[in-house]
PDB file of C-alpha atoms in Angstrom:
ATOM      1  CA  UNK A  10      42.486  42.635   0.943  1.00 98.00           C
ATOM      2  CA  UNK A  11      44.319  43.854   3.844  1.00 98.00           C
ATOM      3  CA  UNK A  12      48.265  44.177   3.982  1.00 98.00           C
ATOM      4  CA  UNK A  13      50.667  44.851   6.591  1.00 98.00           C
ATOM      5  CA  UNK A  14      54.576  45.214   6.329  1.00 98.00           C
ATOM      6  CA  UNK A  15      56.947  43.959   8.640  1.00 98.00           C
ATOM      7  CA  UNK A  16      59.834  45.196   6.427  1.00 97.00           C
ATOM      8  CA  UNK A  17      61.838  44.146   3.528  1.00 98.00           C
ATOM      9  CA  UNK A  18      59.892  41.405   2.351  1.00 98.00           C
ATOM     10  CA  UNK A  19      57.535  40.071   4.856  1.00 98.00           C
ATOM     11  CA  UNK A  20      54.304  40.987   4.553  1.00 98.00           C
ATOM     12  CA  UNK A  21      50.899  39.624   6.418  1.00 98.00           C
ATOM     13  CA  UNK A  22      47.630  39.354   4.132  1.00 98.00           C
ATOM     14  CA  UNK A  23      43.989  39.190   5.560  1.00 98.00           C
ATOM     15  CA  UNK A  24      41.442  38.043   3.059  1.00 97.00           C
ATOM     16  CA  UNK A  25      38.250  36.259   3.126  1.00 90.00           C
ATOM     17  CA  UNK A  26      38.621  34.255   6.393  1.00 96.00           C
ATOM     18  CA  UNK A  27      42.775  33.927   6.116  1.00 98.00           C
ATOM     19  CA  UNK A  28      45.371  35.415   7.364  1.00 98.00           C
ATOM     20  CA  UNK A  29      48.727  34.778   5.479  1.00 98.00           C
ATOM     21  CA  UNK A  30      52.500  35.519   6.369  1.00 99.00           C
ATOM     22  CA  UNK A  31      54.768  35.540   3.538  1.00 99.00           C
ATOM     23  CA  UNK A  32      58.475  35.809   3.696  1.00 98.00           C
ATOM     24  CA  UNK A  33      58.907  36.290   7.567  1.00 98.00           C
ATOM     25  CA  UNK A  34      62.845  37.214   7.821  1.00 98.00           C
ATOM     26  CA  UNK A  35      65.833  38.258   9.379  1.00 98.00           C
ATOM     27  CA  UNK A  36      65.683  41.564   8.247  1.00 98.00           C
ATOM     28  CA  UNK A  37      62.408  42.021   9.136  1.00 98.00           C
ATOM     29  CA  UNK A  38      60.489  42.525  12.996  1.00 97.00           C
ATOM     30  CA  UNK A  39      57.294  42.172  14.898  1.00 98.00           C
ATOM     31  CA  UNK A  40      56.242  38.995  12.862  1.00 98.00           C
ATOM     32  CA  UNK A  41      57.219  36.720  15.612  1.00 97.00           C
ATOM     33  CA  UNK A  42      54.495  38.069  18.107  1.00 97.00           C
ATOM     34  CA  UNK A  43      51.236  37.544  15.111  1.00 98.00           C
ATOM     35  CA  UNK A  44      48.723  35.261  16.032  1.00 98.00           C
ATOM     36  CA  UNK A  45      45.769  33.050  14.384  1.00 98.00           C
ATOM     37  CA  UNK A  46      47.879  32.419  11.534  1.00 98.00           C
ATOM     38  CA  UNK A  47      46.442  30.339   8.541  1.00 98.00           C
ATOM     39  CA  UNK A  48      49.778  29.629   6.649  1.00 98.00           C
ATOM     40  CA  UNK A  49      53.151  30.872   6.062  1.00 98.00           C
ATOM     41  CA  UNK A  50      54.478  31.406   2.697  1.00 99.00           C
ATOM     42  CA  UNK A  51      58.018  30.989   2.233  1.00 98.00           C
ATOM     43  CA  UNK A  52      59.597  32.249  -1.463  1.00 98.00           C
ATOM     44  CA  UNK A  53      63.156  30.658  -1.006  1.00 98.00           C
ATOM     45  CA  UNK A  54      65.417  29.617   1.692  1.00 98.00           C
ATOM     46  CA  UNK A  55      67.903  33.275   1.699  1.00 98.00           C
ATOM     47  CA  UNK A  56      68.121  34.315   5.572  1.00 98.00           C
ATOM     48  CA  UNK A  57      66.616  37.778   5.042  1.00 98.00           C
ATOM     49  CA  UNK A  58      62.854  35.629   3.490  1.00 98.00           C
ATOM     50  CA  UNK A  59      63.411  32.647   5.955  1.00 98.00           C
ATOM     51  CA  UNK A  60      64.099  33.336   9.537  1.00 98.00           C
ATOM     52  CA  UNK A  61      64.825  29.837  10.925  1.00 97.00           C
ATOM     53  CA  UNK A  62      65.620  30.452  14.069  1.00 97.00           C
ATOM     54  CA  UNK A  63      62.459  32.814  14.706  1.00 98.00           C
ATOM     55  CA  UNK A  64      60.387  30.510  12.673  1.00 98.00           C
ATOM     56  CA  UNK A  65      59.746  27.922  15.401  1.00 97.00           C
ATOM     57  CA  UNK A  66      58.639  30.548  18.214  1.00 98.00           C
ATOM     58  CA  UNK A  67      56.167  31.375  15.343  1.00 98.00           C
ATOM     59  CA  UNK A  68      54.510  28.349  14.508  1.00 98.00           C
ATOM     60  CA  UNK A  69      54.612  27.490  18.479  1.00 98.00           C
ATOM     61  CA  UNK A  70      52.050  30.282  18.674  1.00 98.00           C
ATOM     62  CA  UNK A  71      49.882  29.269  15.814  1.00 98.00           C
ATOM     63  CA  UNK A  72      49.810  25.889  15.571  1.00 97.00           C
ATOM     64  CA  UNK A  73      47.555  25.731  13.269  1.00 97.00           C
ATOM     65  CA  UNK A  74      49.249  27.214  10.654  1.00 98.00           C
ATOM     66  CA  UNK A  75      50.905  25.471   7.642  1.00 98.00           C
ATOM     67  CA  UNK A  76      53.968  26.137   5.785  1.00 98.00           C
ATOM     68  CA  UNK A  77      54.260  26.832   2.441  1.00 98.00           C
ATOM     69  CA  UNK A  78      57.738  26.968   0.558  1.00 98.00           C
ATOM     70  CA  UNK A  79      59.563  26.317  -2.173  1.00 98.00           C
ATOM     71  CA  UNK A  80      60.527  22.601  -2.296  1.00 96.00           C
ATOM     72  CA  UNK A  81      64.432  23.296  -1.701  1.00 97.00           C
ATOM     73  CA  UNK A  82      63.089  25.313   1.694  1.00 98.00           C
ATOM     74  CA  UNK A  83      61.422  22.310   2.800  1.00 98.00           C
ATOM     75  CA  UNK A  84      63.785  19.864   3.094  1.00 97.00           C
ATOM     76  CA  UNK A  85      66.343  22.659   5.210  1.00 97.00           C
ATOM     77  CA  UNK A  86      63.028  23.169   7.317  1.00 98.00           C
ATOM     78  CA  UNK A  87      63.014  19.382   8.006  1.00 97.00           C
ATOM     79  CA  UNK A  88      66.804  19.177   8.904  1.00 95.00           C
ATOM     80  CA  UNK A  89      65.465  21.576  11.695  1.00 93.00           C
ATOM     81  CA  UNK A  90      62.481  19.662  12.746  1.00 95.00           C
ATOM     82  CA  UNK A  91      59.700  22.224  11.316  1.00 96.00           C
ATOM     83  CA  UNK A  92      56.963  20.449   8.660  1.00 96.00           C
ATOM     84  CA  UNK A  93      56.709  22.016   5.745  1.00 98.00           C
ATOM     85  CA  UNK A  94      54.907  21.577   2.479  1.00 98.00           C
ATOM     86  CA  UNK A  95      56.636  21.992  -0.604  1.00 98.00           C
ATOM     87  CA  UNK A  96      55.215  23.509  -3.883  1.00 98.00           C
ATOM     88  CA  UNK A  97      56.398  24.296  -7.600  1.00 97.00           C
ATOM     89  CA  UNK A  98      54.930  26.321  -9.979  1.00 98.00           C
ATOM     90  CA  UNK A  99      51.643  25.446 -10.968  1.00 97.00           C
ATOM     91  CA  UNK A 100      50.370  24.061  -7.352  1.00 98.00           C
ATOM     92  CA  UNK A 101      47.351  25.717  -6.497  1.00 98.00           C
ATOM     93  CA  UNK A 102      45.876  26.276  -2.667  1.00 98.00           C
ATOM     94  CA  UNK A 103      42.951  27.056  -0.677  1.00 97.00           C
ATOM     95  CA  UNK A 104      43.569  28.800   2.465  1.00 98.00           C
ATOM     96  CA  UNK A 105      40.399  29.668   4.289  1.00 97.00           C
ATOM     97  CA  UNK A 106      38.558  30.753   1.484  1.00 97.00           C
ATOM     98  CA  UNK A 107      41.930  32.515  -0.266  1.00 98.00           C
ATOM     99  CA  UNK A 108      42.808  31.268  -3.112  1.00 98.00           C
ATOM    100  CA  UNK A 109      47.044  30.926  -3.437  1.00 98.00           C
ATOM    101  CA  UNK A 110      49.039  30.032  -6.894  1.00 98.00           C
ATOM    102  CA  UNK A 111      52.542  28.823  -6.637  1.00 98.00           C
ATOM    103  CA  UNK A 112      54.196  31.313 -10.096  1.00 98.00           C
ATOM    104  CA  UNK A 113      57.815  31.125 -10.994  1.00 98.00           C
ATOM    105  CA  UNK A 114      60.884  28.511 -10.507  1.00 98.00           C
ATOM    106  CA  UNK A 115      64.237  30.248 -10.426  1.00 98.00           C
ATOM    107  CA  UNK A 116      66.146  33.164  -8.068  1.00 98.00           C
ATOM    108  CA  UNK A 117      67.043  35.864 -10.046  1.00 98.00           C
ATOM    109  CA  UNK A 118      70.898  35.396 -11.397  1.00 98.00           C
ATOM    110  CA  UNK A 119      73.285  37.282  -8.636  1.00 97.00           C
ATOM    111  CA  UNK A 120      76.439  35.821  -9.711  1.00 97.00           C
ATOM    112  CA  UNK A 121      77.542  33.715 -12.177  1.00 96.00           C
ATOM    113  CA  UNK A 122      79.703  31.674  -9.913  1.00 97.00           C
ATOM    114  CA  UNK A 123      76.578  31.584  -7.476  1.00 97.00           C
ATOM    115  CA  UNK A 124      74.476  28.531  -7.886  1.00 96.00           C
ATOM    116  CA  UNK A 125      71.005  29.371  -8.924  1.00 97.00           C
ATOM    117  CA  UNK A 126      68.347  28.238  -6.221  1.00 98.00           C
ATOM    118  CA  UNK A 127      64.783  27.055  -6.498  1.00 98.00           C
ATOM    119  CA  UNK A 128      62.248  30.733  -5.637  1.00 98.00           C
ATOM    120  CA  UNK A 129      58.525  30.166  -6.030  1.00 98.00           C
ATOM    121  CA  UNK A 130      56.470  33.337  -6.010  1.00 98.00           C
ATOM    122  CA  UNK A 131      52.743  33.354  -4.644  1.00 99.00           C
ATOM    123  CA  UNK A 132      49.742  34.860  -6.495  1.00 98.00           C
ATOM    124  CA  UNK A 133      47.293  35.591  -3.099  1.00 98.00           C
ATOM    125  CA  UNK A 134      43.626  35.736  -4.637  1.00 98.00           C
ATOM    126  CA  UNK A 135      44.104  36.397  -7.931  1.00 98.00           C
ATOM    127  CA  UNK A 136      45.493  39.772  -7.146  1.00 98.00           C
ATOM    128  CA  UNK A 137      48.414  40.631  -5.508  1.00 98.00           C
ATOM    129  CA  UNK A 138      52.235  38.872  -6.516  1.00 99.00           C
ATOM    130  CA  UNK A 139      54.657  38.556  -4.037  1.00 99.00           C
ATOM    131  CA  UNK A 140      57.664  37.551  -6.635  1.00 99.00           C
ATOM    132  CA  UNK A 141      60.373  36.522  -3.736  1.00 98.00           C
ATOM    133  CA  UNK A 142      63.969  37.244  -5.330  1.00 98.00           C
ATOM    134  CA  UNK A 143      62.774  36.908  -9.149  1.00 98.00           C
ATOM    135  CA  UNK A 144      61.653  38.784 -11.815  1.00 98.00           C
ATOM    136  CA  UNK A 145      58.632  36.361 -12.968  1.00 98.00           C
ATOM    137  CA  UNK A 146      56.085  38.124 -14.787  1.00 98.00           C
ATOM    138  CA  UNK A 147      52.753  36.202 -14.568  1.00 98.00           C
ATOM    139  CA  UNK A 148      51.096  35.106 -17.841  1.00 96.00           C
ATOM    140  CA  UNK A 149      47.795  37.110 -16.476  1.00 96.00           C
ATOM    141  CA  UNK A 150      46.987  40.722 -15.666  1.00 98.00           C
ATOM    142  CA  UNK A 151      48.315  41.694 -12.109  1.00 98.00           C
ATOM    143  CA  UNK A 152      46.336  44.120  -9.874  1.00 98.00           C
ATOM    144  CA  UNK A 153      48.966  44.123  -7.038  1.00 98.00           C
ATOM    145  CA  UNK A 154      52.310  43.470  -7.055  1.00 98.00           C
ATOM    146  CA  UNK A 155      55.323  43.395  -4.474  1.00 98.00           C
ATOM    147  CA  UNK A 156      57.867  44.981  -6.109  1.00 98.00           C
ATOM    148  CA  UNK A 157      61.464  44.151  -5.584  1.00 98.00           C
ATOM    149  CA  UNK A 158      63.243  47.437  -4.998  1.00 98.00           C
ATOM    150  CA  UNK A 159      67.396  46.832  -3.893  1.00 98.00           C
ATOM    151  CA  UNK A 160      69.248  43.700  -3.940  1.00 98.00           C
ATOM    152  CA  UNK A 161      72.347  42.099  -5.020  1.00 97.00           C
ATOM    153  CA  UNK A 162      70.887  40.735  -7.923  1.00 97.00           C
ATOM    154  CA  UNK A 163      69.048  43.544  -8.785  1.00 98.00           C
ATOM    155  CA  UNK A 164      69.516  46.869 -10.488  1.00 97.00           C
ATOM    156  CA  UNK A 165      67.176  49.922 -11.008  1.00 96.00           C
ATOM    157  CA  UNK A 166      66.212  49.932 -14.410  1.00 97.00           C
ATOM    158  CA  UNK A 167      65.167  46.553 -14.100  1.00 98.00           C
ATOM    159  CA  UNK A 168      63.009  47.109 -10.893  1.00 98.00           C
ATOM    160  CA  UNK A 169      61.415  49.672 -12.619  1.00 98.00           C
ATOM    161  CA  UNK A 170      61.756  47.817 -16.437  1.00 98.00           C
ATOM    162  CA  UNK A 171      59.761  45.145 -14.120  1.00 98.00           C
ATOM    163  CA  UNK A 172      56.847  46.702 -12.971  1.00 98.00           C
ATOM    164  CA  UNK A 173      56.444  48.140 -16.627  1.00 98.00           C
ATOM    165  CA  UNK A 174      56.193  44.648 -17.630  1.00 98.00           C
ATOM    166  CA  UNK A 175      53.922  43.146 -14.808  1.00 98.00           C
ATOM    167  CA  UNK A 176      51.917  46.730 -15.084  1.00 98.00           C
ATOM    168  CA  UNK A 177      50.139  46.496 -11.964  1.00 98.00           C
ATOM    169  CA  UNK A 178      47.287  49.053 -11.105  1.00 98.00           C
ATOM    170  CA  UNK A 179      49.107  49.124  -7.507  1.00 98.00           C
ATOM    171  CA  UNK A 180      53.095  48.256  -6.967  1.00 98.00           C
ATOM    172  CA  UNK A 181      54.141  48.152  -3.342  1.00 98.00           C
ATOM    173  CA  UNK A 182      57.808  48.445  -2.493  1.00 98.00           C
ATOM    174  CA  UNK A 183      59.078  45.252  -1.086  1.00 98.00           C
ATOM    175  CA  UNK A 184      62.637  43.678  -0.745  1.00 98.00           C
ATOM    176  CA  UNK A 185      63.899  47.649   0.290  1.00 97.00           C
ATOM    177  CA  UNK A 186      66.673  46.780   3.721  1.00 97.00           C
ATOM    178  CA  UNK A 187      69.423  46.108   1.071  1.00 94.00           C
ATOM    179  CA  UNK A 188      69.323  50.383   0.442  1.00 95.00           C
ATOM    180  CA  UNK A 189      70.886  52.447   3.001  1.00 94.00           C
ATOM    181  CA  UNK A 190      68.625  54.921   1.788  1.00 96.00           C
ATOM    182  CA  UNK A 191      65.592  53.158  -0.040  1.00 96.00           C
ATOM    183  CA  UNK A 192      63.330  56.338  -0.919  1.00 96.00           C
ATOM    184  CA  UNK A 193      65.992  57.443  -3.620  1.00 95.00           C
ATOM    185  CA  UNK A 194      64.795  53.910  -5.480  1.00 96.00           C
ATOM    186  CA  UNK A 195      60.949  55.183  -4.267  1.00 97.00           C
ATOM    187  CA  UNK A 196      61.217  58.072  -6.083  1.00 96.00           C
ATOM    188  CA  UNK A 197      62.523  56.819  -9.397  1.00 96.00           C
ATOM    189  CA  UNK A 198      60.260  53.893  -9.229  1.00 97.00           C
ATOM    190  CA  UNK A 199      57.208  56.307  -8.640  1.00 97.00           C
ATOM    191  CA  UNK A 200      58.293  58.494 -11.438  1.00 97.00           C
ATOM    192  CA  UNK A 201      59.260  56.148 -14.140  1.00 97.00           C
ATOM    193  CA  UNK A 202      56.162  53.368 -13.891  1.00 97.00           C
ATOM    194  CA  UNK A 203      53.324  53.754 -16.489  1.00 96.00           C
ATOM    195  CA  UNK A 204      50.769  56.431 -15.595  1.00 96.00           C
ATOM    196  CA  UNK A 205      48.274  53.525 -14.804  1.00 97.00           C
ATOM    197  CA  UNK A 206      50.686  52.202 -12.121  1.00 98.00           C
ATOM    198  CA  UNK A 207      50.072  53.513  -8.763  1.00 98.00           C
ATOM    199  CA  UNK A 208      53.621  52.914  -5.987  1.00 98.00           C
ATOM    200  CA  UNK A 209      52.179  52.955  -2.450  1.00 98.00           C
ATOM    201  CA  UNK A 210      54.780  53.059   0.230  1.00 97.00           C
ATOM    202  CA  UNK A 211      53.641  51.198   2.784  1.00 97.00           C
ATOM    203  CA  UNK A 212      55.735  51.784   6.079  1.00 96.00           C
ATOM    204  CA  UNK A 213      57.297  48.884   8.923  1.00 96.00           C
ATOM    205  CA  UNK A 214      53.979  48.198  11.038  1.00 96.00           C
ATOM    206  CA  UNK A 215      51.554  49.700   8.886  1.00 97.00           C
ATOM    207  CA  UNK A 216      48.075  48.528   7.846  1.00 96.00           C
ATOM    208  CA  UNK A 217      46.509  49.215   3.922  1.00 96.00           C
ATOM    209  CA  UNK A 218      43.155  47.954   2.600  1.00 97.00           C
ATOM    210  CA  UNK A 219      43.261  47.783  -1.262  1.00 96.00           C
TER     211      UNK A 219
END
């Protein structure tokens, strides 16, 4: 399985005969010029996982790509004019051979006084977790996980409380722009995980095989 990071929390996968985009954002460059897409992935409809006005320069270039998002994200989509397929927890696809599982249901609380919206996390051949802006822990062992690292609705003990409970054997950083300086939160998570954990840092633009 082959990952690259476009920053924060956009990340393309290449497996079997797919290539996958998850979470292309604001916060987050060099998506826009990727090509042969199979699908985009879309966790929940927050500007730095869902770059709507980038979006449709996207999907211009790879037409035949479909999009994937929560079922809250599709209807905004539509309001814009771009298809998208919505999916809960449970739904199961087939993407060129990759196999994709819709986990999870709710963002992660940032507020009270903030209305909870719908955030679907994707299990990408039964081995990495990209969780979007939750906390879900899948109800099966987890080989690689995206690991939420500094957000608003997010503090450090339970980033690092949350890859003790998913246990992965690899946890890549994900969801890092909100830090000024995101290697502090690195470093902890790095040296508090379980000894079987692994963190690989995986830099803007760069290209890991796990």
């Amino acid at each position: 399985m082959r990952f690259q990071k476009f920053g924060h929390a956009c990340v393309l996968v290449e497996d079997a005969d797919a290539r996958v985009l998850i979470d292309p954002g604001a916060f987050a460059q060099g998506w826009e010029e990727l090509r042969d897409l199979t699908a985009v992935l879309v966790t929940h409809q927050h500007f730095d996982h869902l770059d709507v006005e980038r979006l449709p320069g996207l999907l211009a270039a790879n037409p035949d790509a479909v999009v994937y998002t929560d079922q809250a994200s599709a209807g905004i989509l539509a309001e814009d004019g771009i298809r998208a397929e919505g999916v809960a927890a449970g739904a199961s696809l087939q993407l060129n051979g990759l196999s994709v599982e819709a986990i999870g249901v709710e963002h992660a609380v940032i507020h009270p006084d903030i209305p909870i919206i719908p955030n679907v996390g994707f299990l990408l051949g039964g081995r990495f977790f990209h969780p979007g802006d939750a906390l879900t822990v899948p109800d099966r062992p987890i080989e690689i996980l995206g690991a939420p690292t500094a957000a608003p609705w997010l503090k450090l003990w339970e980033a690092i409380d949350y890859v003790r409970a998913v246990a992965p054997r690899i946890a890549i950083p994900i969801h890092e722009k909100a830090a000024a300086f995101p290697q502090m939160y690195y470093q902890n998570m790095s040296k508090l995980s379980a000894e079987s954990t692994a963190v690989e840092i995986i830099d803007d633009g760069e290209v890991r095989e796990y």
